[in-house]
Coordinates of C-alpha atoms and ligand atoms in Angstrom, one line a residue:
M26 CA -0.5 21.7 18.9
P27 CA -1.8 22.7 15.4
N28 CA -3.0 19.8 13.3
R29 CA -1.1 16.6 14.2
R30 CA -2.3 15.0 11.0
K31 CA 0.5 15.4 8.5
K32 CA -0.6 16.0 4.9
F33 CA 0.8 13.9 2.1
D34 CA 2.4 16.4 -0.4
K35 CA 5.6 14.8 -1.7
S36 CA 6.3 14.0 -5.4
F37 CA 7.9 10.6 -4.9
C38 CA 8.3 8.6 -1.7
V39 CA 8.9 5.3 -0.1
M40 CA 6.1 4.0 2.0
G41 CA 7.2 1.9 4.9
V42 CA 5.1 -1.1 5.9
L43 CA 4.1 -1.3 9.6
N44 CA 2.1 -4.4 10.2
V45 CA 0.4 -4.6 13.6
T46 CA -1.1 -8.1 13.2
P47 CA -0.3 -10.7 15.9
D48 CA 1.8 -12.7 13.5
S49 CA 4.1 -9.8 12.7
F50 CA 5.2 -8.9 16.2
S51 CA 4.9 -12.3 17.7
D52 CA 5.2 -13.1 21.4
G53 CA 4.1 -10.7 24.1
G54 CA 0.8 -8.9 24.6
K55 CA -0.7 -5.6 23.3
Y56 CA 1.7 -3.4 25.2
F57 CA 4.8 -5.0 23.6
D58 CA 3.1 -4.8 20.2
K59 CA 2.7 -1.1 20.6
V60 CA 6.2 -0.4 21.8
A61 CA 7.7 -2.6 19.0
A62 CA 5.5 -0.9 16.4
V63 CA 6.4 2.6 17.5
K64 CA 10.1 1.7 17.5
Q65 CA 9.8 0.4 13.9
A66 CA 7.9 3.5 12.8
L67 CA 10.7 5.8 14.2
R68 CA 13.3 3.7 12.5
M69 CA 11.5 3.9 9.1
A70 CA 11.1 7.7 9.5
A71 CA 14.8 8.0 10.2
E72 CA 15.6 5.9 7.1
G73 CA 13.7 8.3 4.9
A74 CA 10.2 6.9 4.6
G75 CA 7.7 9.5 3.2
I76 CA 4.7 7.6 4.5
I77 CA 4.2 5.0 7.2
D78 CA 1.5 2.5 6.3
V79 CA -0.2 1.0 9.4
G80 CA -2.2 -2.2 8.8
G81 CA -4.0 -4.4 11.3
E82 CA -6.0 -6.6 8.9
S83 CA -4.1 -9.3 7.1
T84 CA -5.0 -9.3 3.4
R85 CA -2.5 -12.1 2.7
P86 CA -3.9 -14.8 0.3
G87 CA -6.5 -16.9 2.1
A88 CA -6.5 -14.8 5.3
G89 CA -9.6 -14.8 7.3
D90 CA -11.6 -11.7 8.2
V91 CA -10.6 -9.7 11.3
S92 CA -13.4 -8.1 13.4
V93 CA -13.7 -4.3 13.4
G94 CA -13.1 -4.2 17.2
E95 CA -9.9 -6.3 16.9
E96 CA -8.6 -4.2 14.0
L97 CA -9.4 -1.0 15.9
S98 CA -7.6 -2.1 19.0
R99 CA -4.5 -3.0 17.0
V100 CA -4.2 0.1 14.9
V101 CA -5.6 3.1 16.8
P102 CA -3.2 3.1 19.8
V103 CA -0.2 2.7 17.4
I104 CA -1.3 5.6 15.1
R105 CA -1.9 7.8 18.1
A106 CA 1.5 7.1 19.5
I107 CA 3.5 7.5 16.3
S108 CA 1.6 10.6 15.1
G109 CA 2.8 12.4 18.3
K110 CA 6.4 11.4 17.7
I111 CA 7.1 11.8 14.0
S112 CA 6.2 14.2 11.2
V113 CA 5.9 11.6 8.5
P114 CA 2.3 11.2 7.2
I115 CA 0.5 8.0 8.2
S116 CA -1.7 5.9 6.0
I117 CA -4.2 3.4 7.3
D118 CA -4.3 0.1 5.5
T119 CA -7.9 -1.0 5.9
R120 CA -11.0 -1.9 3.9
K121 CA -13.4 -0.8 6.7
S122 CA -14.8 2.7 7.0
E123 CA -15.1 2.5 10.8
V124 CA -11.4 1.7 11.1
A125 CA -10.4 4.4 8.6
E126 CA -12.4 7.1 10.5
A127 CA -10.9 6.1 13.9
A128 CA -7.4 6.0 12.3
I129 CA -7.9 9.5 10.8
K130 CA -9.1 10.9 14.2
A131 CA -5.9 9.3 15.7
G132 CA -3.7 11.0 13.2
A133 CA -3.8 9.2 9.8
A134 CA -3.8 11.4 6.7
I135 CA -4.2 8.7 3.9
I136 CA -6.5 5.8 3.5
N137 CA -4.9 2.8 1.8
D138 CA -7.9 0.7 0.7
T139 CA -6.8 -2.6 -1.0
S140 CA -10.4 -3.0 -2.3
G141 CA -10.4 0.3 -4.1
L142 CA -13.5 1.6 -2.1
K143 CA -15.5 -1.5 -3.2
H144 CA -15.5 -3.4 0.1
D145 CA -17.3 -0.9 2.4
P146 CA -19.8 1.5 0.7
R147 CA -19.2 4.1 3.5
M148 CA -15.4 4.3 2.9
A149 CA -15.5 6.9 0.1
G150 CA -17.7 9.2 2.3
V151 CA -15.1 9.0 5.1
A152 CA -12.3 10.1 2.7
A153 CA -14.4 13.0 1.4
K154 CA -15.5 14.1 4.9
Y155 CA -12.0 14.4 6.3
G156 CA -10.3 15.4 3.0
T157 CA -7.8 12.6 3.3
A158 CA -5.9 11.2 0.3
V159 CA -6.9 7.7 -0.8
I160 CA -4.9 4.9 -2.4
L161 CA -7.2 3.0 -4.7
M162 CA -5.7 -0.5 -5.1
H163 CA -7.0 -3.1 -7.6
M164 CA -7.8 -6.5 -6.3
K165 CA -9.5 -9.2 -8.3
G166 CA -11.8 -11.1 -5.9
S167 CA -11.4 -11.0 -2.1
P168 CA -8.4 -11.9 0.0
A169 CA -10.0 -15.3 0.6
D170 CA -10.4 -16.3 -3.0
M171 CA -8.2 -14.0 -5.1
Q172 CA -5.4 -16.5 -5.8
R173 CA -7.7 -19.3 -7.0
S174 CA -6.4 -19.3 -10.6
P175 CA -7.0 -15.6 -11.5
R176 CA -7.8 -15.1 -15.2
Y177 CA -8.1 -12.0 -17.3
K178 CA -9.3 -11.6 -20.9
R179 CA -7.1 -8.5 -21.3
L180 CA -5.0 -7.9 -18.2
I181 CA -4.1 -4.2 -18.4
P182 CA -7.5 -2.9 -19.8
E183 CA -9.4 -4.9 -17.1
I184 CA -7.4 -3.5 -14.3
R185 CA -7.6 0.0 -15.7
A186 CA -11.3 -0.3 -16.0
A187 CA -11.7 -1.5 -12.4
L188 CA -9.5 1.4 -11.2
R189 CA -11.7 3.8 -13.2
E190 CA -14.7 2.4 -11.3
S191 CA -12.9 3.1 -8.0
I192 CA -12.0 6.6 -9.1
H193 CA -15.7 7.1 -10.0
I194 CA -16.8 6.0 -6.5
A195 CA -14.3 8.4 -4.9
K196 CA -15.3 11.4 -7.0
A197 CA -19.1 10.7 -6.6
A198 CA -18.6 10.8 -2.8
G199 CA -16.8 14.2 -3.1
V200 CA -13.1 13.1 -3.1
V201 CA -11.2 15.6 -5.2
S202 CA -8.9 14.5 -8.0
D203 CA -5.6 15.6 -6.3
K204 CA -6.3 13.3 -3.3
I205 CA -6.5 10.2 -5.5
I206 CA -3.6 7.7 -5.9
I207 CA -4.0 4.5 -8.0
D208 CA -2.3 1.1 -7.5
P209 CA -2.5 -2.0 -9.8
G210 CA -2.3 -4.3 -6.7
I211 CA 0.7 -6.6 -7.3
G212 CA -0.2 -10.1 -6.0
F213 CA -3.9 -9.4 -5.5
G214 CA -5.6 -11.9 -7.8
K215 CA -2.7 -12.2 -10.2
T216 CA -0.3 -14.9 -11.4
V217 CA 3.4 -14.4 -11.5
K218 CA 3.1 -13.7 -15.3
H219 CA 0.4 -11.1 -14.6
N220 CA 2.5 -9.4 -12.0
L221 CA 5.5 -9.2 -14.3
E222 CA 3.5 -7.8 -17.1
I223 CA 1.8 -5.2 -14.9
L224 CA 5.3 -4.0 -13.8
N225 CA 6.6 -3.9 -17.3
R226 CA 3.5 -1.9 -18.4
L227 CA 3.3 0.4 -15.4
D228 CA 3.5 3.4 -17.7
E229 CA 0.0 2.5 -18.9
F230 CA -1.3 3.2 -15.4
K231 CA 0.6 6.5 -15.2
K232 CA -1.3 7.6 -18.3
M233 CA -4.5 7.5 -16.3
G234 CA -3.3 10.8 -14.8
F235 CA -3.0 10.0 -11.1
P236 CA 0.1 9.2 -9.0
V237 CA 0.8 5.5 -9.0
C238 CA 1.6 3.5 -5.9
V239 CA 3.1 0.0 -6.2
G240 CA 3.9 -2.7 -3.7
V241 CA 6.4 -5.4 -4.7
S242 CA 8.2 -5.8 -1.4
R243 CA 9.0 -9.5 -0.6
K244 CA 6.0 -10.7 -2.6
S245 CA 5.5 -14.2 -3.8
F246 CA 6.2 -13.5 -7.5
I247 CA 9.8 -12.6 -6.5
G248 CA 10.0 -15.8 -4.4
K249 CA 8.7 -17.9 -7.4
V250 CA 11.0 -16.3 -10.0
L251 CA 14.1 -16.7 -7.7
N252 CA 12.9 -19.9 -5.9
I253 CA 13.2 -18.2 -2.5
K254 CA 10.6 -19.5 0.1
D255 CA 11.6 -17.2 3.0
A256 CA 10.0 -13.8 2.4
G257 CA 12.6 -12.1 4.4
S258 CA 15.3 -13.3 1.9
R259 CA 13.7 -11.5 -1.1
L260 CA 15.5 -8.1 -0.7
S261 CA 17.6 -8.2 -3.9
G262 CA 14.6 -9.2 -5.9
T263 CA 12.5 -6.5 -4.2
I264 CA 15.1 -3.8 -5.0
A265 CA 15.4 -4.9 -8.7
A266 CA 11.6 -4.8 -9.1
S267 CA 11.5 -1.4 -7.3
V268 CA 14.0 0.1 -9.6
L269 CA 12.1 -1.1 -12.7
A270 CA 8.9 0.4 -11.1
I271 CA 10.6 3.7 -10.6
I272 CA 11.9 3.7 -14.3
R273 CA 8.3 3.0 -15.4
G274 CA 7.0 6.0 -13.4
A275 CA 6.0 4.8 -9.9
D276 CA 5.4 7.6 -7.5
I277 CA 5.0 5.7 -4.2
L278 CA 6.8 2.4 -3.4
R279 CA 5.4 0.3 -0.5
V280 CA 8.3 -1.6 1.1
H281 CA 9.4 -3.4 4.2
D282 CA 13.0 -2.3 3.9
V283 CA 13.0 1.4 3.8
K284 CA 16.7 2.3 3.9
E285 CA 17.5 0.0 0.9
A286 CA 14.5 1.3 -1.2
V287 CA 15.5 5.0 -0.4
E288 CA 19.0 4.3 -1.6
A289 CA 17.9 2.4 -4.7
E290 CA 15.5 5.4 -5.5
A291 CA 18.3 7.9 -5.1
I292 CA 20.6 6.1 -7.6
T293 CA 17.8 5.4 -10.1
K294 CA 16.6 9.0 -10.0
S295 CA 20.1 10.4 -10.4
I296 CA 20.7 8.2 -13.5
L297 CA 17.3 9.1 -15.0
K298 CA 18.2 12.8 -14.5
A299 CA 21.6 12.4 -16.3
G300 CA 22.1 13.3 -20.0
R301 CA 21.9 10.6 -22.6
Ligands
8Y4_22 C1 5.5 -11.5 1.8 C2 5.4 -10.2 2.1 C3 4.4 -12.0 1.2 C4 4.4 -9.4 1.8 C5 3.3 -11.3 0.9 C6 3.2 -9.9 1.2 C7 -0.1 -3.7 -1.1 C8 -0.9 -3.0 -0.1 C9 -0.3 -5.0 0.7 C10 0.1 -3.1 -2.4 C11 -1.1 -1.2 -1.5 C12 1.9 -7.9 1.1 C13 -1.7 -3.4 2.2 C14 0.4 -7.6 0.8 N1 0.2 -4.9 -0.6 N2 -1.3 -1.7 -0.3 N3 -1.0 -3.8 1.0 N4 -0.4 -1.8 -2.5 N5 -1.5 0.1 -1.7 N6 2.1 -9.3 1.0 O1 0.7 -3.7 -3.3 O2 2.6 -7.1 1.5 S1 -0.3 -6.3 1.8

């Protein structure tokens, strides 16, 4: 079979979240985890996902570190299984170069690094070596401390400057410009107010000249604005924020509910294309 690794080459797409952490597919052992994960990947592909984002390291606020071995054993078998079954490109959500490299060998085409290449000094080299696309996300602090009253002197300029550093790390390692995607990192070291302002000013990230990825799906700023504690009940808020992100120029939307996001995108794009 020629090249199972599917390139990422779409202009806009919905990225479906596939968590392979123990808390996401609770009960049952590793075998069940894999079967459930593959089933969910097939469903998201059928619903129109343009990327499947596989993650085995919880970067939720306050989450502890996962060992490389643990992360590898969660993620690699799932990527191998789904890359043989679907033609949708797979991204690997990790901050560790060893995990990224193993995921690429198993079929991943994109590295989604929530640290923007700043956690593992070897990560940029892996992206360059295999010619994979990289999503450079902004995070202020680390998952363990990022939500301890984050402060910015000037919100957008600071995030843009940090992203420029990530872009520099990528280019210095040999990653070419057209493989770089940027992401302001909604919820990663940001207050509700910060998140709302970032979304309303997303066009200022577009001006940096790279495709913009954004993840609002079920996040706590939506829960706080709407007073909804259960993350699974934040779909309407997720769609509203997604539509705004598309209007402001988002190229990739990272979501849990693929069908709803694909439909919201189709309506938003058809309106934006109409005369005025
Ligand atoms: C409920 C549901 C509460 C989800 C919190 C969350 C992004 C990302 C994440 C993002 C990129 C999450 C891996 C956080 N968010 N990658 N990853 N952009 N590129 N939290 O915004 O979904 S995980």
